[in-house]
Coordinates of C-alpha atoms in Angstrom, one line a residue:
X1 CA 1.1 16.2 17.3
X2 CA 4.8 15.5 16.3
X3 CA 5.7 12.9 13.8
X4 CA 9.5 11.8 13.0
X5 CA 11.4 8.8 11.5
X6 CA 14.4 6.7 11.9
X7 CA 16.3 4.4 9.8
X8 CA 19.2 2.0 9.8
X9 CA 21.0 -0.7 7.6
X10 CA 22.5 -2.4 10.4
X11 CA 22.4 -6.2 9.6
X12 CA 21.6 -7.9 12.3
X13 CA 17.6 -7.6 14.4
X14 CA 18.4 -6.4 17.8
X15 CA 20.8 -3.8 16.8
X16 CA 18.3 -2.6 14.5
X17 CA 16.3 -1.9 16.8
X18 CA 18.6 -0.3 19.4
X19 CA 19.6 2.5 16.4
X20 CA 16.0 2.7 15.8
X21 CA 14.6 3.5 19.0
X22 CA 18.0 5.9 20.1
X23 CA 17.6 7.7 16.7
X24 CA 13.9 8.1 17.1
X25 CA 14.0 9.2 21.0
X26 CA 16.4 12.0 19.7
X27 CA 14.2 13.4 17.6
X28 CA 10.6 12.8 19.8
X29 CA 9.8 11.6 23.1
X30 CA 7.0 9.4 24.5
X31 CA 5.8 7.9 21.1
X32 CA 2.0 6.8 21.2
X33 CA 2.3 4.5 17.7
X34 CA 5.1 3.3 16.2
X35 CA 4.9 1.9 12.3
X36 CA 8.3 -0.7 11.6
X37 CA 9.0 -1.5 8.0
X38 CA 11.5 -3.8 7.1
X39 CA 13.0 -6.1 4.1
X40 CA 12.7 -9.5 4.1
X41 CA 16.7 -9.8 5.2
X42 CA 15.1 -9.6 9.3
X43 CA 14.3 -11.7 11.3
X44 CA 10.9 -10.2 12.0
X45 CA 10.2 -12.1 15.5
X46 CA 13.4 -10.9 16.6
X47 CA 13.0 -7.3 15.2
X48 CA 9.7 -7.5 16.6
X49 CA 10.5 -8.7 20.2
X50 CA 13.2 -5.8 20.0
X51 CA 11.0 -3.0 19.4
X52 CA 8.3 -3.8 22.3
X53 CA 11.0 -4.7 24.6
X54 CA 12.6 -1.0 24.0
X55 CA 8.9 0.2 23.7
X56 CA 6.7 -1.9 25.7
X57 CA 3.7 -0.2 25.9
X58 CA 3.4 1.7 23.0
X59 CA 1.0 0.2 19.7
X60 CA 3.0 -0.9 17.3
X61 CA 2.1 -2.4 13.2
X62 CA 4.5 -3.2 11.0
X63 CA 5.2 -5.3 7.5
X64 CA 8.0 -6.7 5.3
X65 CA 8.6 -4.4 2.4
X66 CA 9.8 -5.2 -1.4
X67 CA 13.9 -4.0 -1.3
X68 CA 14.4 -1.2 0.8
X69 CA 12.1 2.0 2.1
X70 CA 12.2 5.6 1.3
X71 CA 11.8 8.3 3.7
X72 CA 12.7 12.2 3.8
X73 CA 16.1 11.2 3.9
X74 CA 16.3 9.3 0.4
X75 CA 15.7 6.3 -0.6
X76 CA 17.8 3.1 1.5
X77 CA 18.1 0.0 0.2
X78 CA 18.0 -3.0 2.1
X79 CA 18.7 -4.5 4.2
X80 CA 17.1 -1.7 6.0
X81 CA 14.3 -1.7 8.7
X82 CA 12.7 1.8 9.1
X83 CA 10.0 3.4 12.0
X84 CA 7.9 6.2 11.7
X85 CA 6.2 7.5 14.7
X86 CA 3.9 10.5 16.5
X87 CA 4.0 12.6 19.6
X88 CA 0.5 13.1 20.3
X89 CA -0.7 13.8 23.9
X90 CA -3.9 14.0 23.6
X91 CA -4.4 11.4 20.4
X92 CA -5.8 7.6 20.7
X93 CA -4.0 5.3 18.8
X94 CA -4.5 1.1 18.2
X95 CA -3.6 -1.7 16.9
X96 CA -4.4 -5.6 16.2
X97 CA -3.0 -8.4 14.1
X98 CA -5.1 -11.7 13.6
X99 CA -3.5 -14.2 11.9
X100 CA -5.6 -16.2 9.1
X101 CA -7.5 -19.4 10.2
X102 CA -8.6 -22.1 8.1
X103 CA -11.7 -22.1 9.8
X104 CA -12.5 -18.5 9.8
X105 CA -14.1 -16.1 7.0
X106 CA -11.5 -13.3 6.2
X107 CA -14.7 -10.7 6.7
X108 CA -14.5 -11.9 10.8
X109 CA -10.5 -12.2 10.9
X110 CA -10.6 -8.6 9.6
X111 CA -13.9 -7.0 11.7
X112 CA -11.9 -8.6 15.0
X113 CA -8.6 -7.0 14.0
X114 CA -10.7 -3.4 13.2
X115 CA -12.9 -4.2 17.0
X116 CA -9.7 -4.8 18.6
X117 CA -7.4 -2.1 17.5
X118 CA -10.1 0.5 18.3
X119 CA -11.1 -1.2 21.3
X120 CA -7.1 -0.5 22.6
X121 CA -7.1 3.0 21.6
X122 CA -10.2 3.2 23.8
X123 CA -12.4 4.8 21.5
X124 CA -15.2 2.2 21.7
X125 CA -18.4 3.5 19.6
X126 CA -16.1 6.7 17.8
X127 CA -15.3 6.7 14.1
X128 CA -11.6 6.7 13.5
X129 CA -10.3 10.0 11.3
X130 CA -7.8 7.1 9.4
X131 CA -7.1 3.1 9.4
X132 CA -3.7 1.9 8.4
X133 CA -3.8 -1.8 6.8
X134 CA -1.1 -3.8 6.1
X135 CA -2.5 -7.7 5.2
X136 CA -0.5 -10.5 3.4
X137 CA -1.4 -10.5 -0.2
X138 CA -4.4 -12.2 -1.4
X139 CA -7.8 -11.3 0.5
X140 CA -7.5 -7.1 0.6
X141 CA -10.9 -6.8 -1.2
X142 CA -12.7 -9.0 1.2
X143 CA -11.0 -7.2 4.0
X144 CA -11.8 -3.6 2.6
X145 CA -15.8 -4.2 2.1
X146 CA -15.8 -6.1 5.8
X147 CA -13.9 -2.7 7.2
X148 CA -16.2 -1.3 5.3
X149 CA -19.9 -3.0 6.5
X150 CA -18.2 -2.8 10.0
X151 CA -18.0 1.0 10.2
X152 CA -21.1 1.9 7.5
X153 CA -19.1 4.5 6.3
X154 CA -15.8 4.7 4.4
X155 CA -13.5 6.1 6.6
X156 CA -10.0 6.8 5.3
X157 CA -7.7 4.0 4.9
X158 CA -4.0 3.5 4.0
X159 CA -3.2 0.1 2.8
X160 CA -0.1 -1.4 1.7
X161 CA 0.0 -5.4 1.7
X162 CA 3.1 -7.2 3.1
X163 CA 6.2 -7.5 0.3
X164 CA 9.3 -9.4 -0.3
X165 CA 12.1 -8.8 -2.8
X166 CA 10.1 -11.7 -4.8
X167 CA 6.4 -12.6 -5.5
X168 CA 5.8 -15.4 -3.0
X169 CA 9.1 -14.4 -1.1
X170 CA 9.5 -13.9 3.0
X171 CA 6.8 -11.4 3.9
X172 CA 5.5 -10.8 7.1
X173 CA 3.2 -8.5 8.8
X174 CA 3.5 -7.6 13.1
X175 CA 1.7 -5.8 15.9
X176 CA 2.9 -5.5 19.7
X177 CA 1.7 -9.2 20.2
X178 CA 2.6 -11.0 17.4
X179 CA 3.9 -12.0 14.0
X180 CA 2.5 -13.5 11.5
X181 CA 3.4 -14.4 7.9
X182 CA -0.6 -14.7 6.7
X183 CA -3.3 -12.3 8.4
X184 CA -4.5 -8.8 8.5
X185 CA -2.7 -6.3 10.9
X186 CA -4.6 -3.2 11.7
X187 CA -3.9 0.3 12.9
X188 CA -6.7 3.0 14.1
X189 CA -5.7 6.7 14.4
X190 CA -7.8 9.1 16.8
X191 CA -5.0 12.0 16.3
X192 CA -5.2 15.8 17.1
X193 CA -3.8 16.9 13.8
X194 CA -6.0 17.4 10.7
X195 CA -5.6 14.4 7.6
X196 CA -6.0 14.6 4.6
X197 CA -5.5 12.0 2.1
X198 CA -5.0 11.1 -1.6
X199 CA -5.1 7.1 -3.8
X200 CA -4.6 6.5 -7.3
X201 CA -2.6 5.4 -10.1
X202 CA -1.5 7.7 -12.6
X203 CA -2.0 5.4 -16.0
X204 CA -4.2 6.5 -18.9
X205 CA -6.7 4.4 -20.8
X206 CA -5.9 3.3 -24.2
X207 CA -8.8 2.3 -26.3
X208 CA -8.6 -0.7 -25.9
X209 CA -11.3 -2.6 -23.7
X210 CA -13.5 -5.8 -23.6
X211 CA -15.5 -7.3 -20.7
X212 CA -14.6 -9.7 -18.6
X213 CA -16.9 -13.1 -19.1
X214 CA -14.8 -15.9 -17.0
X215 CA -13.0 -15.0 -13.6
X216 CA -11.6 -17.8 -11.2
X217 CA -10.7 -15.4 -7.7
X218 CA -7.9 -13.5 -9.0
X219 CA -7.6 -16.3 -12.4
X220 CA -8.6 -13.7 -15.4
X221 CA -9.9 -16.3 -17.9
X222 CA -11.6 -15.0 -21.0
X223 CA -12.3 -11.0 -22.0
X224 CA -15.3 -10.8 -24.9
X225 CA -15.6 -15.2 -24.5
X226 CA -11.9 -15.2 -25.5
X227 CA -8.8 -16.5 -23.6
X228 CA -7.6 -12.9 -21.8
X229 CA -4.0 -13.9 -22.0
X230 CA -4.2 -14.2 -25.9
X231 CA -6.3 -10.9 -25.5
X232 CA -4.1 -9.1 -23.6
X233 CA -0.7 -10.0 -25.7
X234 CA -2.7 -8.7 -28.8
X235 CA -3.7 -5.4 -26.9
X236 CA 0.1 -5.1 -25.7
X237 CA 1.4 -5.9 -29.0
X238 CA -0.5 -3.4 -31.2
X239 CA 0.3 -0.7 -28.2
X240 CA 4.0 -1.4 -28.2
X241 CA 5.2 -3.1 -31.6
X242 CA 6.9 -5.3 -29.3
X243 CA 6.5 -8.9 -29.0
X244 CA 5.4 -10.5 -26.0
X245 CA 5.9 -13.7 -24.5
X246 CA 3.7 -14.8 -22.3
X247 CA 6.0 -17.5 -20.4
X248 CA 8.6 -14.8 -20.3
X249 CA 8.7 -12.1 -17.5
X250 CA 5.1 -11.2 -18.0
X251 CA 5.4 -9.4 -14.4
X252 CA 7.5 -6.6 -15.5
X253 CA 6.9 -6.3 -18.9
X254 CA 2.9 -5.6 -17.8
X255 CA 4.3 -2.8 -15.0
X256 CA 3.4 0.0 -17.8
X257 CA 0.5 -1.7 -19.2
X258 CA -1.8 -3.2 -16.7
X259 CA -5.4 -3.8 -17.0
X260 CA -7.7 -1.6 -15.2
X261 CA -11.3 -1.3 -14.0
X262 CA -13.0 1.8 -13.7
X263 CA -14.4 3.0 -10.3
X264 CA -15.6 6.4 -10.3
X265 CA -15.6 10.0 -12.1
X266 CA -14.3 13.1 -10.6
X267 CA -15.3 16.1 -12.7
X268 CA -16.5 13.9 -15.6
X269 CA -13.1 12.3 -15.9
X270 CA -12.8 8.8 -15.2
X271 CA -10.6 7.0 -12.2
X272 CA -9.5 3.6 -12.6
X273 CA -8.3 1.2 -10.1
X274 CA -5.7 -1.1 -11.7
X275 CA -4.4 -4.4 -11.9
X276 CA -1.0 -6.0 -12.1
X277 CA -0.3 -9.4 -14.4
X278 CA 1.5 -11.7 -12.8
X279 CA 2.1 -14.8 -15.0
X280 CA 0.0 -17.0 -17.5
X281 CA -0.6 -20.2 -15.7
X282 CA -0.2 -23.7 -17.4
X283 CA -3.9 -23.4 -18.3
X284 CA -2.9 -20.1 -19.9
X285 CA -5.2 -18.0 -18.0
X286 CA -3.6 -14.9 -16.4
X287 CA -2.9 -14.3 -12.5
X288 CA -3.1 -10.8 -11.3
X289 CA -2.7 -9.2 -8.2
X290 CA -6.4 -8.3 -7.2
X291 CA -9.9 -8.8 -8.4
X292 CA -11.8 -8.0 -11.6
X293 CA -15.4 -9.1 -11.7
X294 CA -17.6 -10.4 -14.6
X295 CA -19.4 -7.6 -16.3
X296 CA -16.3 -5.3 -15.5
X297 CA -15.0 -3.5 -18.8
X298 CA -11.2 -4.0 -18.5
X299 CA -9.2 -1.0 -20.0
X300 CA -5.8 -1.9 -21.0
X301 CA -4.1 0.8 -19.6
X302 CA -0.3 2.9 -20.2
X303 CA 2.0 4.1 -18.3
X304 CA 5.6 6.0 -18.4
X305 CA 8.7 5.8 -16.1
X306 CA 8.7 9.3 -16.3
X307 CA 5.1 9.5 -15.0
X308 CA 5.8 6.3 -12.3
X309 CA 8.7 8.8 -11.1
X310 CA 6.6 12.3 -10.9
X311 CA 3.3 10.7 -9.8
X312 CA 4.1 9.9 -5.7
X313 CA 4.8 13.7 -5.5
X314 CA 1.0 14.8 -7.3
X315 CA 0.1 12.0 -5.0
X316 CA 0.9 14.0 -2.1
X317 CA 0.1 17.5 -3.7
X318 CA -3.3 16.1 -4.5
X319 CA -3.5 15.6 -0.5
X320 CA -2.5 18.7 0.0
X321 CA -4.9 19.8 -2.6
X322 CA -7.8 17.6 -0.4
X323 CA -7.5 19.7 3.0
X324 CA -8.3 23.1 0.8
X325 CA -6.2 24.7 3.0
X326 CA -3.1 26.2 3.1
X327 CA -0.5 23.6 3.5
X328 CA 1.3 23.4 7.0
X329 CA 2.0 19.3 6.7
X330 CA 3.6 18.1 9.8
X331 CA 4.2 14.9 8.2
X332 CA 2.8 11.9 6.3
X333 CA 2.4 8.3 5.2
X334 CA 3.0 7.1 2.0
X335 CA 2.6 3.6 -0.1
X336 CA 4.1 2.8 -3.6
X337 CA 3.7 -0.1 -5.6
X338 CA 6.6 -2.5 -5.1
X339 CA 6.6 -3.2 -9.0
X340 CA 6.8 0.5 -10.4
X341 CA 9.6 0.7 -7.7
X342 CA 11.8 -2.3 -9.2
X343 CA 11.1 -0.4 -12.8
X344 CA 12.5 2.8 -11.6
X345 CA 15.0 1.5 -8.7
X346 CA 17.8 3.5 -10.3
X347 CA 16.2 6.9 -9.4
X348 CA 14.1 6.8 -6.6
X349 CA 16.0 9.0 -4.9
X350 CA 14.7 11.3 -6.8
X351 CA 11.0 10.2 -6.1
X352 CA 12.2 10.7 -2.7
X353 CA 13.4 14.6 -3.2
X354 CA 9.9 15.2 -5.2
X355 CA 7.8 13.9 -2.0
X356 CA 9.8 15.8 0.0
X357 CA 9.1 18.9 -2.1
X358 CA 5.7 18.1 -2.0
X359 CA 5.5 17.6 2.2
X360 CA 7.4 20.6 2.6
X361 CA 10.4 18.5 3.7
X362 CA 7.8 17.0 6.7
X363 CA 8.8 13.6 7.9
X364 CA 7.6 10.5 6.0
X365 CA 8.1 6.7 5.5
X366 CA 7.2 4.6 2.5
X367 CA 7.1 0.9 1.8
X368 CA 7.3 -0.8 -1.5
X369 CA 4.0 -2.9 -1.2
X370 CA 2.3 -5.9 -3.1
X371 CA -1.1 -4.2 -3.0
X372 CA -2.4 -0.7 -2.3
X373 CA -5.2 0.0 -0.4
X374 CA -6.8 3.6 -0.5
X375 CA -10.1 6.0 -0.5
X376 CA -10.6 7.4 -3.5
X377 CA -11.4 11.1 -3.8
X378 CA -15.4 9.6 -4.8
X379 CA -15.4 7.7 -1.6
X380 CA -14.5 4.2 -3.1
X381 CA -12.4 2.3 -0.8
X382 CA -10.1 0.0 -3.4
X383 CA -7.6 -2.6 -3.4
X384 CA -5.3 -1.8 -6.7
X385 CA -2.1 -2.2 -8.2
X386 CA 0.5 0.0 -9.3
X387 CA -1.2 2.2 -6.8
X388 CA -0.2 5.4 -4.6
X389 CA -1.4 6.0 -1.5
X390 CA -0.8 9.0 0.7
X391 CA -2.0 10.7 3.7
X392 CA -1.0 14.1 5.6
X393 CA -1.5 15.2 9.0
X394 CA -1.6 18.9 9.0
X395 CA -1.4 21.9 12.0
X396 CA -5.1 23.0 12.6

């Protein structure tokens, strides 16, 4: 297996793709997937058509991320459109978009997108070693447990849902087939290299914690009976000595104090999948980016910049860490939240250099995501915020 990347910043679709697919060919022949990231500056269809016409047979997923990409070469701002791809002879490889239907569950839109991306790698009946996701935002958790029932056994996934350079912007997610600017595009890898993989957050637990008594989908209502939003500016307030408005910017002042959920200890120490605050609508109950249930304790959790820059590269040591083996990566995947990028924009090139360290300067590609989707280390599969994600492939 041989893994490489390209990138460009060239403006317009079609020549986009060209530099792509000559950079990429330079650098690794006969490609058996292809992953495209773009920002939201495309236009996908055309960016889309571009890459199967250059590569018409080979599977292909792909998503809108949040302001540029990061790969072993630094951090590019967009507008930038970026591929990662593998050399893999005697690998299997698949992949399926199904666009959201009124009609249809989100459990069967995702179970036919798994069926038909392993069905193309023809793998029929054989667990895959990974599954890369990439969904709009708003139904990951659904999709996770159907993935989940479908299999009946958590298999690795890494998730990073469709972005924009704003919350409710131009995303879009994209297979071989189609585009689509709602649905759940899956990839299944059968590779020849070893993975190993790595999710989670980083934050710490305050002391602060009450249970959740009213949800409405993602709508936190009340924590302990009382309204969360009032709740969670008291929590942020005695944390901080700041105050907080809650009709003011609630999105990024929340990015180092988010609310989290435990999932699992490892070693006796808790793990906490996290999520992000939105805004406080005009019934002053707080939007987030994923699901808490009632009878969840919510943890009001902290962060640092410092931390949000050094974590991606523990990330992918902790991968390392996984295989227990000595590390030979040949390269890797990696997601990071699309709202701890925008609070440390001004040095991600320096998140960059510290992954790099950590892959032993193997080839990678990261998207700025609204979601993460991951396995953690307990075998929790988890749709978070704030999130890291990362997988290795590694010589035998």
């Amino acid at each position: 297996m041989k893994i490489a990347t390209a990138c460009t910043q060239q403006p317009d679709a079609v020549d986009a793709a060209q530099t792509l697919a000559r950079t990429l060919l330079s650098r690794l022949s006969a490609p058996r997937l292809l992953m495209v990231y773009c920002t939201e500056q495309y236009d996908v269809d055309a960016l889309q058509r571009a890459m199967v016409a250059l590569f018409p047979s080979v599977p292909l997923i792909g998503c809108t991320t949040c302001g540029g990409v990061m790969t072993q070469a630094g951090y590019i701002e967009g507008p930038t459109a970026a591929v990662w791809a593998c050399n893999d002879e005697k690998g299997s490889y698949g992949t399926s978009l199904v666009p959201h239907q009124a009609h249809r569950p989100i459990r069967d839109s995702a179970r036919i997108a798994l069926n038909q991306a392993i069905e193309e790698s023809g793998r029929c009946g054989e667990l895959p070693k990974l599954i890369a996701l990439h969904s709009t935002p708003g139904d990951e958790e659904t999709t996770l447990a159907a993935i989940r029932e479908e299999l009946g056994v958590s298999v690795p996934v890494i998730g990073g849902s469709a972005a924009a350079d704003t919350v409710g912007g131009r995303w879009a997610i994209f297979d071989n087939k189609q585009t689509a600017q709602s649905g759940i595009a899956i990839s299944v890898f059968y590779p020849t290299a070893r993975v190993s993989y790595s999710f989670h957050s980083g934050y710490a637990a305050t002391t602060k914690k009450a249970i959740v008594t009213e949800v409405r989908g993602r709508t936190l209502v009340s924590l302990d009976h009382k309204p969360a939003s009032v709740v969670y500016r008291d929590w942020y307030e005695e944390e901080t000595g700041q105050t907080l408005d809650l009709d003011d910017s609630l999105f990024a002042r929340s990015t180092l104090y988010p609310l989290g959920t435990q999932t699992g200890k490892i070693h006796g120490l808790p793990y906490y999948t996290l999520s992000h605050p939105m805004f406080v609508n005009q019934d002053g109950h707080m939007e987030l980016f994923s699901q808490i249930a009632v009878g969840q304790t919510a943890h009001f959790m902290t962060g640092t910049s410092e931390g949000l820059i050094a974590r991606a590269s523990r990330v992918v040591e902790s991968a390392n860490d996984h295989a227990l083996r000595t590390p030979q990566p040949l390269g890797g995947l990696a997601i990071y939240c699309a709202g701890c990028m925008l609070h440390v924009k001004d040095r991600l090139d320096q998140v960059a250099d510290n992954i790099n360290t950590a892959l032993y300067t193997a080839p990678f590609v990261c998207p700025f995501t609204f979601g993460e989707q991951g396995l953690f280390k307990g075998g929790e599969l988890s749709h978070g915020n704030l999130m890291i994600s990362a997988v290795l492939f590694h010589k035998d």
